[in-house]
PDB file of C-alpha atoms and ligand atoms in Angstrom:
ATOM      1  CA  UNK A   1     134.679  -2.632 -56.772  1.00  0.00           C
ATOM      2  CA  UNK A   2     134.764  -2.132 -52.957  1.00  0.00           C
ATOM      3  CA  UNK A   3     133.075  -5.354 -51.901  1.00  0.00           C
ATOM      4  CA  UNK A   4     134.438  -6.764 -48.655  1.00  0.00           C
ATOM      5  CA  UNK A   5     135.719  -3.327 -47.603  1.00  0.00           C
ATOM      6  CA  UNK A   6     134.323  -1.259 -44.734  1.00  0.00           C
ATOM      7  CA  UNK A   7     134.126   2.520 -45.028  1.00  0.00           C
ATOM      8  CA  UNK A   8     133.604   5.044 -42.253  1.00  0.00           C
ATOM      9  CA  UNK A   9     132.290   8.354 -43.569  1.00  0.00           C
ATOM     10  CA  UNK A  10     132.145  10.998 -40.850  1.00  0.00           C
ATOM     11  CA  UNK A  11     129.309  13.502 -41.172  1.00  0.00           C
ATOM     12  CA  UNK A  12     127.385  11.281 -43.570  1.00  0.00           C
ATOM     13  CA  UNK A  13     123.838  12.168 -42.553  1.00  0.00           C
ATOM     14  CA  UNK A  14     123.803  15.107 -44.977  1.00  0.00           C
ATOM     15  CA  UNK A  15     125.360  16.707 -48.042  1.00  0.00           C
ATOM     16  CA  UNK A  16     128.709  15.504 -49.407  1.00  0.00           C
ATOM     17  CA  UNK A  17     129.201  12.757 -46.793  1.00  0.00           C
ATOM     18  CA  UNK A  18     125.825  11.244 -47.538  1.00  0.00           C
ATOM     19  CA  UNK A  19     126.570  11.191 -51.282  1.00  0.00           C
ATOM     20  CA  UNK A  20     129.921   9.476 -50.610  1.00  0.00           C
ATOM     21  CA  UNK A  21     128.311   6.888 -48.312  1.00  0.00           C
ATOM     22  CA  UNK A  22     125.703   6.194 -50.990  1.00  0.00           C
ATOM     23  CA  UNK A  23     128.370   5.858 -53.713  1.00  0.00           C
ATOM     24  CA  UNK A  24     130.546   3.535 -51.604  1.00  0.00           C
ATOM     25  CA  UNK A  25     127.537   1.369 -50.668  1.00  0.00           C
ATOM     26  CA  UNK A  26     126.703   1.143 -54.380  1.00  0.00           C
ATOM     27  CA  UNK A  27     130.286  -0.049 -54.974  1.00  0.00           C
ATOM     28  CA  UNK A  28     129.731  -2.825 -52.405  1.00  0.00           C
ATOM     29  CA  UNK A  29     131.397  -1.466 -49.254  1.00  0.00           C
ATOM     30  CA  UNK A  30     129.896  -1.905 -45.803  1.00  0.00           C
ATOM     31  CA  UNK A  31     129.229   1.553 -44.420  1.00  0.00           C
ATOM     32  CA  UNK A  32     129.527   3.217 -41.040  1.00  0.00           C
ATOM     33  CA  UNK A  33     127.400   6.342 -41.066  1.00  0.00           C
ATOM     34  CA  UNK A  34     128.098   9.163 -38.626  1.00  0.00           C
ATOM     35  CA  UNK A  35     126.637  12.603 -38.073  1.00  0.00           C
ATOM     36  CA  UNK A  36     123.768  14.384 -36.425  1.00  0.00           C
ATOM     37  CA  UNK A  37     120.123  14.321 -37.395  1.00  0.00           C
ATOM     38  CA  UNK A  38     116.670  13.024 -36.664  1.00  0.00           C
ATOM     39  CA  UNK A  39     116.921   9.450 -35.286  1.00  0.00           C
ATOM     40  CA  UNK A  40     113.986   8.140 -37.334  1.00  0.00           C
ATOM     41  CA  UNK A  41     115.323   9.665 -40.557  1.00  0.00           C
ATOM     42  CA  UNK A  42     118.773   8.160 -39.913  1.00  0.00           C
ATOM     43  CA  UNK A  43     117.205   4.742 -39.241  1.00  0.00           C
ATOM     44  CA  UNK A  44     115.300   5.001 -42.547  1.00  0.00           C
ATOM     45  CA  UNK A  45     118.489   6.025 -44.383  1.00  0.00           C
ATOM     46  CA  UNK A  46     120.419   3.117 -42.856  1.00  0.00           C
ATOM     47  CA  UNK A  47     117.736   0.605 -43.839  1.00  0.00           C
ATOM     48  CA  UNK A  48     117.418   2.025 -47.373  1.00  0.00           C
ATOM     49  CA  UNK A  49     121.165   1.911 -48.101  1.00  0.00           C
ATOM     50  CA  UNK A  50     121.438  -1.644 -46.746  1.00  0.00           C
ATOM     51  CA  UNK A  51     118.459  -2.884 -48.751  1.00  0.00           C
ATOM     52  CA  UNK A  52     119.254  -1.109 -52.022  1.00  0.00           C
ATOM     53  CA  UNK A  53     122.914  -2.111 -52.107  1.00  0.00           C
ATOM     54  CA  UNK A  54     122.985  -5.407 -50.157  1.00  0.00           C
ATOM     55  CA  UNK A  55     125.648  -4.187 -47.714  1.00  0.00           C
ATOM     56  CA  UNK A  56     125.803  -3.769 -43.938  1.00  0.00           C
ATOM     57  CA  UNK A  57     125.129  -0.217 -42.815  1.00  0.00           C
ATOM     58  CA  UNK A  58     125.887   0.760 -39.244  1.00  0.00           C
ATOM     59  CA  UNK A  59     125.328   4.146 -37.598  1.00  0.00           C
ATOM     60  CA  UNK A  60     127.366   5.712 -34.800  1.00  0.00           C
ATOM     61  CA  UNK A  61     126.472   9.262 -33.801  1.00  0.00           C
ATOM     62  CA  UNK A  62     129.846  10.155 -32.236  1.00  0.00           C
ATOM     63  CA  UNK A  63     130.326  13.887 -31.811  1.00  0.00           C
ATOM     64  CA  UNK A  64     133.536  14.476 -33.768  1.00  0.00           C
ATOM     65  CA  UNK A  65     134.532  17.320 -31.457  1.00  0.00           C
ATOM     66  CA  UNK A  66     134.937  14.757 -28.639  1.00  0.00           C
ATOM     67  CA  UNK A  67     138.012  12.473 -28.711  1.00  0.00           C
ATOM     68  CA  UNK A  68     136.404   9.993 -26.230  1.00  0.00           C
ATOM     69  CA  UNK A  69     133.360   9.626 -28.489  1.00  0.00           C
ATOM     70  CA  UNK A  70     135.618   9.006 -31.502  1.00  0.00           C
ATOM     71  CA  UNK A  71     137.543   6.355 -29.563  1.00  0.00           C
ATOM     72  CA  UNK A  72     134.303   4.651 -28.493  1.00  0.00           C
ATOM     73  CA  UNK A  73     133.111   4.644 -32.121  1.00  0.00           C
ATOM     74  CA  UNK A  74     136.315   2.908 -33.245  1.00  0.00           C
ATOM     75  CA  UNK A  75     135.948   0.283 -30.484  1.00  0.00           C
ATOM     76  CA  UNK A  76     132.442  -0.423 -31.747  1.00  0.00           C
ATOM     77  CA  UNK A  77     133.617  -0.590 -35.381  1.00  0.00           C
ATOM     78  CA  UNK A  78     136.507  -2.906 -34.477  1.00  0.00           C
ATOM     79  CA  UNK A  79     134.126  -5.267 -32.698  1.00  0.00           C
ATOM     80  CA  UNK A  80     131.575  -5.232 -35.521  1.00  0.00           C
ATOM     81  CA  UNK A  81     133.706  -5.081 -38.674  1.00  0.00           C
ATOM     82  CA  UNK A  82     137.289  -5.789 -37.534  1.00  0.00           C
ATOM     83  CA  UNK A  83     138.395  -2.235 -38.345  1.00  0.00           C
ATOM     84  CA  UNK A  84     137.910  -0.028 -41.366  1.00  0.00           C
ATOM     85  CA  UNK A  85     139.544  -0.094 -44.787  1.00  0.00           C
ATOM     86  CA  UNK A  86     138.412   3.323 -45.996  1.00  0.00           C
ATOM     87  CA  UNK A  87     138.245   6.430 -43.836  1.00  0.00           C
ATOM     88  CA  UNK A  88     136.546   9.551 -45.123  1.00  0.00           C
ATOM     89  CA  UNK A  89     137.067  12.573 -42.873  1.00  0.00           C
ATOM     90  CA  UNK A  90     134.140  14.677 -43.989  1.00  0.00           C
ATOM     91  CA  UNK A  91     132.298  16.061 -40.927  1.00  0.00           C
ATOM     92  CA  UNK A  92     132.627  19.810 -40.881  1.00  0.00           C
ATOM     93  CA  UNK A  93     131.065  23.070 -39.832  1.00  0.00           C
ATOM     94  CA  UNK A  94     131.463  26.674 -40.900  1.00  0.00           C
ATOM     95  CA  UNK A  95     131.114  30.092 -39.288  1.00  0.00           C
ATOM     96  CA  UNK A  96     131.611  33.447 -40.967  1.00  0.00           C
ATOM     97  CA  UNK A  97     132.678  36.568 -39.050  1.00  0.00           C
ATOM     98  CA  UNK A  98     135.546  39.087 -38.971  1.00  0.00           C
ATOM     99  CA  UNK A  99     138.483  37.619 -37.026  1.00  0.00           C
ATOM    100  CA  UNK A 100     138.346  40.235 -34.259  1.00  0.00           C
ATOM    101  CA  UNK A 101     134.666  39.440 -33.693  1.00  0.00           C
ATOM    102  CA  UNK A 102     135.006  35.672 -34.150  1.00  0.00           C
ATOM    103  CA  UNK A 103     133.372  33.880 -31.198  1.00  0.00           C
ATOM    104  CA  UNK A 104     136.057  31.897 -29.354  1.00  0.00           C
ATOM    105  CA  UNK A 105     133.725  28.923 -28.922  1.00  0.00           C
ATOM    106  CA  UNK A 106     133.126  28.809 -32.703  1.00  0.00           C
ATOM    107  CA  UNK A 107     136.881  28.904 -33.369  1.00  0.00           C
ATOM    108  CA  UNK A 108     137.407  26.001 -30.947  1.00  0.00           C
ATOM    109  CA  UNK A 109     134.544  23.975 -32.437  1.00  0.00           C
ATOM    110  CA  UNK A 110     135.723  24.454 -36.027  1.00  0.00           C
ATOM    111  CA  UNK A 111     139.304  23.457 -35.201  1.00  0.00           C
ATOM    112  CA  UNK A 112     138.057  20.436 -33.213  1.00  0.00           C
ATOM    113  CA  UNK A 113     135.612  19.123 -35.836  1.00  0.00           C
ATOM    114  CA  UNK A 114     137.295  20.196 -39.095  1.00  0.00           C
ATOM    115  CA  UNK A 115     140.912  19.440 -38.113  1.00  0.00           C
ATOM    116  CA  UNK A 116     141.577  17.662 -34.811  1.00  0.00           C
ATOM    117  CA  UNK A 117     138.921  14.979 -35.434  1.00  0.00           C
ATOM    118  CA  UNK A 118     140.890  13.885 -38.513  1.00  0.00           C
ATOM    119  CA  UNK A 119     143.990  13.380 -36.371  1.00  0.00           C
ATOM    120  CA  UNK A 120     141.999  11.134 -34.028  1.00  0.00           C
ATOM    121  CA  UNK A 121     140.289   9.077 -36.742  1.00  0.00           C
ATOM    122  CA  UNK A 122     143.577   8.645 -38.609  1.00  0.00           C
ATOM    123  CA  UNK A 123     145.532   7.552 -35.530  1.00  0.00           C
ATOM    124  CA  UNK A 124     142.793   5.055 -34.657  1.00  0.00           C
ATOM    125  CA  UNK A 125     142.277   3.720 -38.201  1.00  0.00           C
ATOM    126  CA  UNK A 126     145.926   3.302 -39.200  1.00  0.00           C
ATOM    127  CA  UNK A 127     146.967   0.280 -37.054  1.00  0.00           C
ATOM    128  CA  UNK A 128     144.263  -1.884 -38.719  1.00  0.00           C
ATOM    129  CA  UNK A 129     145.124  -0.582 -42.195  1.00  0.00           C
ATOM    130  CA  UNK A 130     148.825  -1.284 -41.605  1.00  0.00           C
ATOM    131  CA  UNK A 131     147.984  -4.833 -40.557  1.00  0.00           C
ATOM    132  CA  UNK A 132     145.989  -5.373 -43.757  1.00  0.00           C
ATOM    133  CA  UNK A 133     148.584  -3.545 -45.869  1.00  0.00           C
ATOM    134  CA  UNK A 134     145.740  -1.705 -47.530  1.00  0.00           C
ATOM    135  CA  UNK A 135     143.926   1.481 -46.681  1.00  0.00           C
ATOM    136  CA  UNK A 136     142.415   4.615 -48.107  1.00  0.00           C
ATOM    137  CA  UNK A 137     142.183   7.885 -46.208  1.00  0.00           C
ATOM    138  CA  UNK A 138     140.202  10.577 -47.969  1.00  0.00           C
ATOM    139  CA  UNK A 139     139.925  14.007 -46.433  1.00  0.00           C
ATOM    140  CA  UNK A 140     137.139  16.275 -47.541  1.00  0.00           C
ATOM    141  CA  UNK A 141     139.083  19.505 -47.303  1.00  0.00           C
ATOM    142  CA  UNK A 142     138.041  22.526 -49.384  1.00  0.00           C
ATOM    143  CA  UNK A 143     139.305  25.051 -51.905  1.00  0.00           C
ATOM    144  CA  UNK A 144     139.930  26.844 -48.603  1.00  0.00           C
ATOM    145  CA  UNK A 145     142.762  24.350 -47.998  1.00  0.00           C
ATOM    146  CA  UNK A 146     144.552  26.120 -50.864  1.00  0.00           C
ATOM    147  CA  UNK A 147     143.339  29.730 -50.825  1.00  0.00           C
ATOM    148  CA  UNK A 148     141.673  32.019 -48.292  1.00  0.00           C
ATOM    149  CA  UNK A 149     138.503  34.093 -48.193  1.00  0.00           C
ATOM    150  CA  UNK A 150     137.936  36.883 -45.692  1.00  0.00           C
ATOM    151  CA  UNK A 151     135.812  36.236 -42.586  1.00  0.00           C
ATOM    152  CA  UNK A 152     136.504  32.474 -42.547  1.00  0.00           C
ATOM    153  CA  UNK A 153     139.644  32.466 -40.373  1.00  0.00           C
ATOM    154  CA  UNK A 154     138.905  29.289 -38.401  1.00  0.00           C
ATOM    155  CA  UNK A 155     137.680  27.322 -41.414  1.00  0.00           C
ATOM    156  CA  UNK A 156     140.600  28.340 -43.637  1.00  0.00           C
ATOM    157  CA  UNK A 157     143.093  27.608 -40.849  1.00  0.00           C
ATOM    158  CA  UNK A 158     141.548  24.173 -40.236  1.00  0.00           C
ATOM    159  CA  UNK A 159     141.407  23.262 -43.927  1.00  0.00           C
ATOM    160  CA  UNK A 160     145.007  24.390 -44.565  1.00  0.00           C
ATOM    161  CA  UNK A 161     145.867  22.199 -41.548  1.00  0.00           C
ATOM    162  CA  UNK A 162     144.112  19.256 -43.203  1.00  0.00           C
ATOM    163  CA  UNK A 163     146.289  19.750 -46.291  1.00  0.00           C
ATOM    164  CA  UNK A 164     149.412  19.521 -44.128  1.00  0.00           C
ATOM    165  CA  UNK A 165     148.124  16.500 -42.228  1.00  0.00           C
ATOM    166  CA  UNK A 166     147.296  14.753 -45.519  1.00  0.00           C
ATOM    167  CA  UNK A 167     150.802  15.196 -46.906  1.00  0.00           C
ATOM    168  CA  UNK A 168     152.510  14.208 -43.650  1.00  0.00           C
ATOM    169  CA  UNK A 169     150.529  11.008 -43.114  1.00  0.00           C
ATOM    170  CA  UNK A 170     150.840  10.097 -46.818  1.00  0.00           C
ATOM    171  CA  UNK A 171     154.634  10.134 -46.424  1.00  0.00           C
ATOM    172  CA  UNK A 172     154.523   8.102 -43.205  1.00  0.00           C
ATOM    173  CA  UNK A 173     152.471   5.233 -44.683  1.00  0.00           C
ATOM    174  CA  UNK A 174     153.482   5.337 -48.347  1.00  0.00           C
ATOM    175  CA  UNK A 175     155.154   1.910 -48.293  1.00  0.00           C
ATOM    176  CA  UNK A 176     152.238   0.173 -46.607  1.00  0.00           C
ATOM    177  CA  UNK A 177     149.548   0.116 -49.276  1.00  0.00           C
ATOM    178  CA  UNK A 178     147.777   3.076 -47.709  1.00  0.00           C
ATOM    179  CA  UNK A 179     147.033   6.275 -49.604  1.00  0.00           C
ATOM    180  CA  UNK A 180     146.043   9.613 -48.106  1.00  0.00           C
ATOM    181  CA  UNK A 181     144.503  12.330 -50.264  1.00  0.00           C
ATOM    182  CA  UNK A 182     142.501  15.492 -49.770  1.00  0.00           C
ATOM    183  CA  UNK A 183     139.616  16.527 -51.988  1.00  0.00           C
ATOM    184  CA  UNK A 184     139.147  20.289 -52.201  1.00  0.00           C
ATOM    185  CA  UNK A 185     135.662  21.188 -53.367  1.00  0.00           C
ATOM    186  CA  UNK A 186     134.663  24.682 -54.324  1.00  0.00           C
ATOM    187  CA  UNK A 187     131.103  25.661 -53.455  1.00  0.00           C
ATOM    188  CA  UNK A 188     128.782  22.675 -53.335  1.00  0.00           C
ATOM    189  CA  UNK A 189     125.076  23.333 -52.765  1.00  0.00           C
ATOM    190  CA  UNK A 190     124.497  21.665 -49.368  1.00  0.00           C
ATOM    191  CA  UNK A 191     122.997  22.787 -46.021  1.00  0.00           C
ATOM    192  CA  UNK A 192     126.498  24.004 -44.954  1.00  0.00           C
ATOM    193  CA  UNK A 193     126.571  26.518 -47.817  1.00  0.00           C
ATOM    194  CA  UNK A 194     122.910  27.524 -47.489  1.00  0.00           C
ATOM    195  CA  UNK A 195     123.419  28.299 -43.778  1.00  0.00           C
ATOM    196  CA  UNK A 196     126.422  30.617 -44.370  1.00  0.00           C
ATOM    197  CA  UNK A 197     124.586  32.853 -46.861  1.00  0.00           C
ATOM    198  CA  UNK A 198     122.805  35.026 -44.229  1.00  0.00           C
ATOM    199  CA  UNK A 199     126.040  35.282 -42.156  1.00  0.00           C
ATOM    200  CA  UNK A 200     128.057  36.284 -45.227  1.00  0.00           C
ATOM    201  CA  UNK A 201     125.381  38.806 -46.239  1.00  0.00           C
ATOM    202  CA  UNK A 202     125.702  40.380 -42.799  1.00  0.00           C
ATOM    203  CA  UNK A 203     129.523  40.382 -42.768  1.00  0.00           C
ATOM    204  CA  UNK A 204     129.744  41.896 -46.270  1.00  0.00           C
ATOM    205  CA  UNK A 205     126.671  44.177 -46.149  1.00  0.00           C
ATOM    206  CA  UNK A 206     125.038  42.443 -49.141  1.00  0.00           C
ATOM    207  CA  UNK A 207     121.683  40.858 -49.947  1.00  0.00           C
ATOM    208  CA  UNK A 208     121.577  37.047 -49.929  1.00  0.00           C
ATOM    209  CA  UNK A 209     121.164  36.931 -53.736  1.00  0.00           C
ATOM    210  CA  UNK A 210     124.236  39.181 -54.090  1.00  0.00           C
ATOM    211  CA  UNK A 211     126.157  36.722 -51.902  1.00  0.00           C
ATOM    212  CA  UNK A 212     125.215  33.806 -54.191  1.00  0.00           C
ATOM    213  CA  UNK A 213     126.130  35.645 -57.403  1.00  0.00           C
ATOM    214  CA  UNK A 214     128.935  38.005 -56.321  1.00  0.00           C
ATOM    215  CA  UNK A 215     130.713  35.923 -53.675  1.00  0.00           C
ATOM    216  CA  UNK A 216     130.002  32.224 -54.122  1.00  0.00           C
ATOM    217  CA  UNK A 217     129.599  31.774 -57.878  1.00  0.00           C
ATOM    218  CA  UNK A 218     131.961  34.682 -58.600  1.00  0.00           C
ATOM    219  CA  UNK A 219     134.745  32.492 -57.171  1.00  0.00           C
ATOM    220  CA  UNK A 220     134.046  29.680 -59.639  1.00  0.00           C
ATOM    221  CA  UNK A 221     134.824  30.362 -63.310  1.00  0.00           C
ATOM    222  CA  UNK A 222     132.274  27.701 -64.347  1.00  0.00           C
ATOM    223  CA  UNK A 223     129.564  29.764 -62.574  1.00  0.00           C
ATOM    224  CA  UNK A 224     128.085  26.469 -61.400  1.00  0.00           C
ATOM    225  CA  UNK A 225     127.916  24.888 -57.970  1.00  0.00           C
ATOM    226  CA  UNK A 226     129.893  21.632 -57.732  1.00  0.00           C
ATOM    227  CA  UNK A 227     127.507  18.706 -57.123  1.00  0.00           C
ATOM    228  CA  UNK A 228     127.713  16.198 -54.281  1.00  0.00           C
ATOM    229  CA  UNK A 229     127.696  13.402 -56.880  1.00  0.00           C
ATOM    230  CA  UNK A 230     130.828  14.839 -58.534  1.00  0.00           C
ATOM    231  CA  UNK A 231     132.652  14.913 -55.199  1.00  0.00           C
ATOM    232  CA  UNK A 232     131.495  11.343 -54.445  1.00  0.00           C
ATOM    233  CA  UNK A 233     132.781  10.162 -57.846  1.00  0.00           C
ATOM    234  CA  UNK A 234     136.243  11.578 -57.080  1.00  0.00           C
ATOM    235  CA  UNK A 235     136.218   9.969 -53.617  1.00  0.00           C
ATOM    236  CA  UNK A 236     135.267   6.702 -55.260  1.00  0.00           C
ATOM    237  CA  UNK A 237     138.240   6.967 -57.604  1.00  0.00           C
ATOM    238  CA  UNK A 238     140.635   7.660 -54.710  1.00  0.00           C
ATOM    239  CA  UNK A 239     139.230   4.566 -52.949  1.00  0.00           C
ATOM    240  CA  UNK A 240     139.848   2.339 -55.969  1.00  0.00           C
ATOM    241  CA  UNK A 241     142.917   0.200 -56.710  1.00  0.00           C
ATOM    242  CA  UNK A 242     143.434   2.293 -59.858  1.00  0.00           C
ATOM    243  CA  UNK A 243     144.422   5.210 -57.589  1.00  0.00           C
ATOM    244  CA  UNK A 244     147.055   3.226 -55.653  1.00  0.00           C
ATOM    245  CA  UNK A 245     149.869   5.520 -56.845  1.00  0.00           C
ATOM    246  CA  UNK A 246     148.067   8.733 -55.970  1.00  0.00           C
ATOM    247  CA  UNK A 247     148.945   9.820 -52.452  1.00  0.00           C
ATOM    248  CA  UNK A 248     149.659  13.047 -50.626  1.00  0.00           C
ATOM    249  CA  UNK A 249     147.643  15.071 -53.115  1.00  0.00           C
ATOM    250  CA  UNK A 250     145.448  18.044 -52.326  1.00  0.00           C
ATOM    251  CA  UNK A 251     143.100  17.909 -55.285  1.00  0.00           C
ATOM    252  CA  UNK A 252     140.727  20.727 -56.254  1.00  0.00           C
ATOM    253  CA  UNK A 253     137.249  20.053 -57.629  1.00  0.00           C
ATOM    254  CA  UNK A 254     136.234  23.673 -57.795  1.00  0.00           C
ATOM    255  CA  UNK A 255     135.137  24.746 -61.264  1.00  0.00           C
ATOM    256  CA  UNK A 256     138.492  26.477 -61.787  1.00  0.00           C
ATOM    257  CA  UNK A 257     138.420  28.614 -58.598  1.00  0.00           C
ATOM    258  CA  UNK A 258     142.015  27.906 -57.509  1.00  0.00           C
ATOM    259  CA  UNK A 259     143.348  28.317 -61.073  1.00  0.00           C
ATOM    260  CA  UNK A 260     143.017  32.090 -60.575  1.00  0.00           C
TER     261      UNK A 260
HETATM  262  P1  NAD B 301     126.521  19.477 -44.357  1.00  0.00           P
HETATM  263  O1  NAD B 301     126.204  20.504 -43.346  1.00  0.00           O
HETATM  264  O2  NAD B 301     125.504  19.113 -45.384  1.00  0.00           O
HETATM  265  O3  NAD B 301     126.990  18.124 -43.655  1.00  0.00           O
HETATM  266  C1  NAD B 301     127.873  18.132 -42.568  1.00  0.00           C
HETATM  267  C2  NAD B 301     127.807  16.790 -41.889  1.00  0.00           C
HETATM  268  O4  NAD B 301     128.693  16.831 -40.757  1.00  0.00           O
HETATM  269  C3  NAD B 301     126.423  16.441 -41.336  1.00  0.00           C
HETATM  270  O5  NAD B 301     126.196  15.063 -41.476  1.00  0.00           O
HETATM  271  C4  NAD B 301     126.535  16.831 -39.864  1.00  0.00           C
HETATM  272  O6  NAD B 301     125.627  16.132 -39.021  1.00  0.00           O
HETATM  273  C5  NAD B 301     127.962  16.408 -39.596  1.00  0.00           C
HETATM  274  N1  NAD B 301     128.524  17.026 -38.419  1.00  0.00           N
HETATM  275  C6  NAD B 301     128.609  18.351 -38.093  1.00  0.00           C
HETATM  276  N2  NAD B 301     129.153  18.496 -36.881  1.00  0.00           N
HETATM  277  C7  NAD B 301     129.445  17.243 -36.437  1.00  0.00           C
HETATM  278  C8  NAD B 301     130.024  16.734 -35.251  1.00  0.00           C
HETATM  279  N3  NAD B 301     130.420  17.529 -34.251  1.00  0.00           N
HETATM  280  N4  NAD B 301     130.143  15.387 -35.132  1.00  0.00           N
HETATM  281  C9  NAD B 301     129.730  14.553 -36.110  1.00  0.00           C
HETATM  282  N5  NAD B 301     129.173  14.981 -37.254  1.00  0.00           N
HETATM  283  C10 NAD B 301     129.038  16.313 -37.400  1.00  0.00           C
HETATM  284  O7  NAD B 301     127.860  19.988 -45.044  1.00  0.00           O
HETATM  285  P2  NAD B 301     128.625  19.609 -46.402  1.00  0.00           P
HETATM  286  O8  NAD B 301     128.596  20.800 -47.254  1.00  0.00           O
HETATM  287  O9  NAD B 301     128.184  18.301 -46.942  1.00  0.00           O
HETATM  288  O10 NAD B 301     130.107  19.515 -45.825  1.00  0.00           O
HETATM  289  C11 NAD B 301     130.805  18.314 -45.668  1.00  0.00           C
HETATM  290  C12 NAD B 301     132.301  18.601 -45.708  1.00  0.00           C
HETATM  291  O11 NAD B 301     132.634  19.178 -46.973  1.00  0.00           O
HETATM  292  C13 NAD B 301     132.779  19.593 -44.640  1.00  0.00           C
HETATM  293  O12 NAD B 301     134.022  19.190 -44.121  1.00  0.00           O
HETATM  294  C14 NAD B 301     132.939  20.889 -45.421  1.00  0.00           C
HETATM  295  O13 NAD B 301     133.878  21.743 -44.855  1.00  0.00           O
HETATM  296  C15 NAD B 301     133.388  20.340 -46.761  1.00  0.00           C
HETATM  297  N6  NAD B 301     133.183  21.266 -47.878  1.00  0.00           N
HETATM  298  C16 NAD B 301     131.933  21.682 -48.215  1.00  0.00           C
HETATM  299  C17 NAD B 301     131.785  22.570 -49.264  1.00  0.00           C
HETATM  300  C18 NAD B 301     130.454  23.095 -49.700  1.00  0.00           C
HETATM  301  O14 NAD B 301     130.443  24.033 -50.511  1.00  0.00           O
HETATM  302  N7  NAD B 301     129.336  22.547 -49.245  1.00  0.00           N
HETATM  303  C19 NAD B 301     132.905  23.014 -49.962  1.00  0.00           C
HETATM  304  C20 NAD B 301     134.158  22.573 -49.592  1.00  0.00           C
HETATM  305  C21 NAD B 301     134.286  21.674 -48.533  1.00  0.00           C
END
């Protein structure tokens, strides 16, 4: 389905990004992995994806909070693959604290990685997509692009920003075969969610089990975590030719959370 295409998935060494990279490789796309992690484990992942799916898998560890690193990654991708066809802006971090106690450095990092990085990747990916008259930009936003939760000011601000960026760019490139959509997962069981449980417990004065039941799953009428495979399947659909008329959407996959 995606053979001959090249996909960059930011933050694909873990969680949702990894599942999307795996799904796209399975569909025949060459993959550029990005994200932090143990070098040997990343090398093993790269080799496994390439061997299992018969595609080229490249890794670039650009820190998405650094515009120069993002630019250098695109130079490398241009030289190796002649640009990218599918861009998945997925890298993200979280921090949970009351706004008047929110560490300034955490605010800056969340805005840089969860929002500004998408501006840089989009501006660098678009010229090649315009030339080819085909492109797919998929933002991994969040239910927090649509609704807020207390103590997540930076994250909610960044994800609402992603929703606005998605719609704006979708309008700018609508006539050029390029679609831009945001996927808004509810709670997905990944390291990002696991790590915020102790912080949320502290901010809300709860036990960690109470956080899982009364905060996380309480938000989702299905009372189930969304799975990384479900998010990857939706990303795969957005990448397909069947989704050519879907653009500028901010699409929940949240077990009914934002239907409240
Ligand atoms: P995760 O922690 O499992 O993975 C995050 C990935 O981003 C990792 O590969 C990590 O190395 C990478 N990353 C972090 N900082 C980076 C940086 N500065 N430069 C490059 N890479 C960096 O998290 P996840 O849950 O898979 O989250 C992925 C995306 O999905 C995020 O944007 C997150 O906001 C979003 N999301 C997650 C959930 C959830 O419940 N897990 C829900 C909604 C949205």
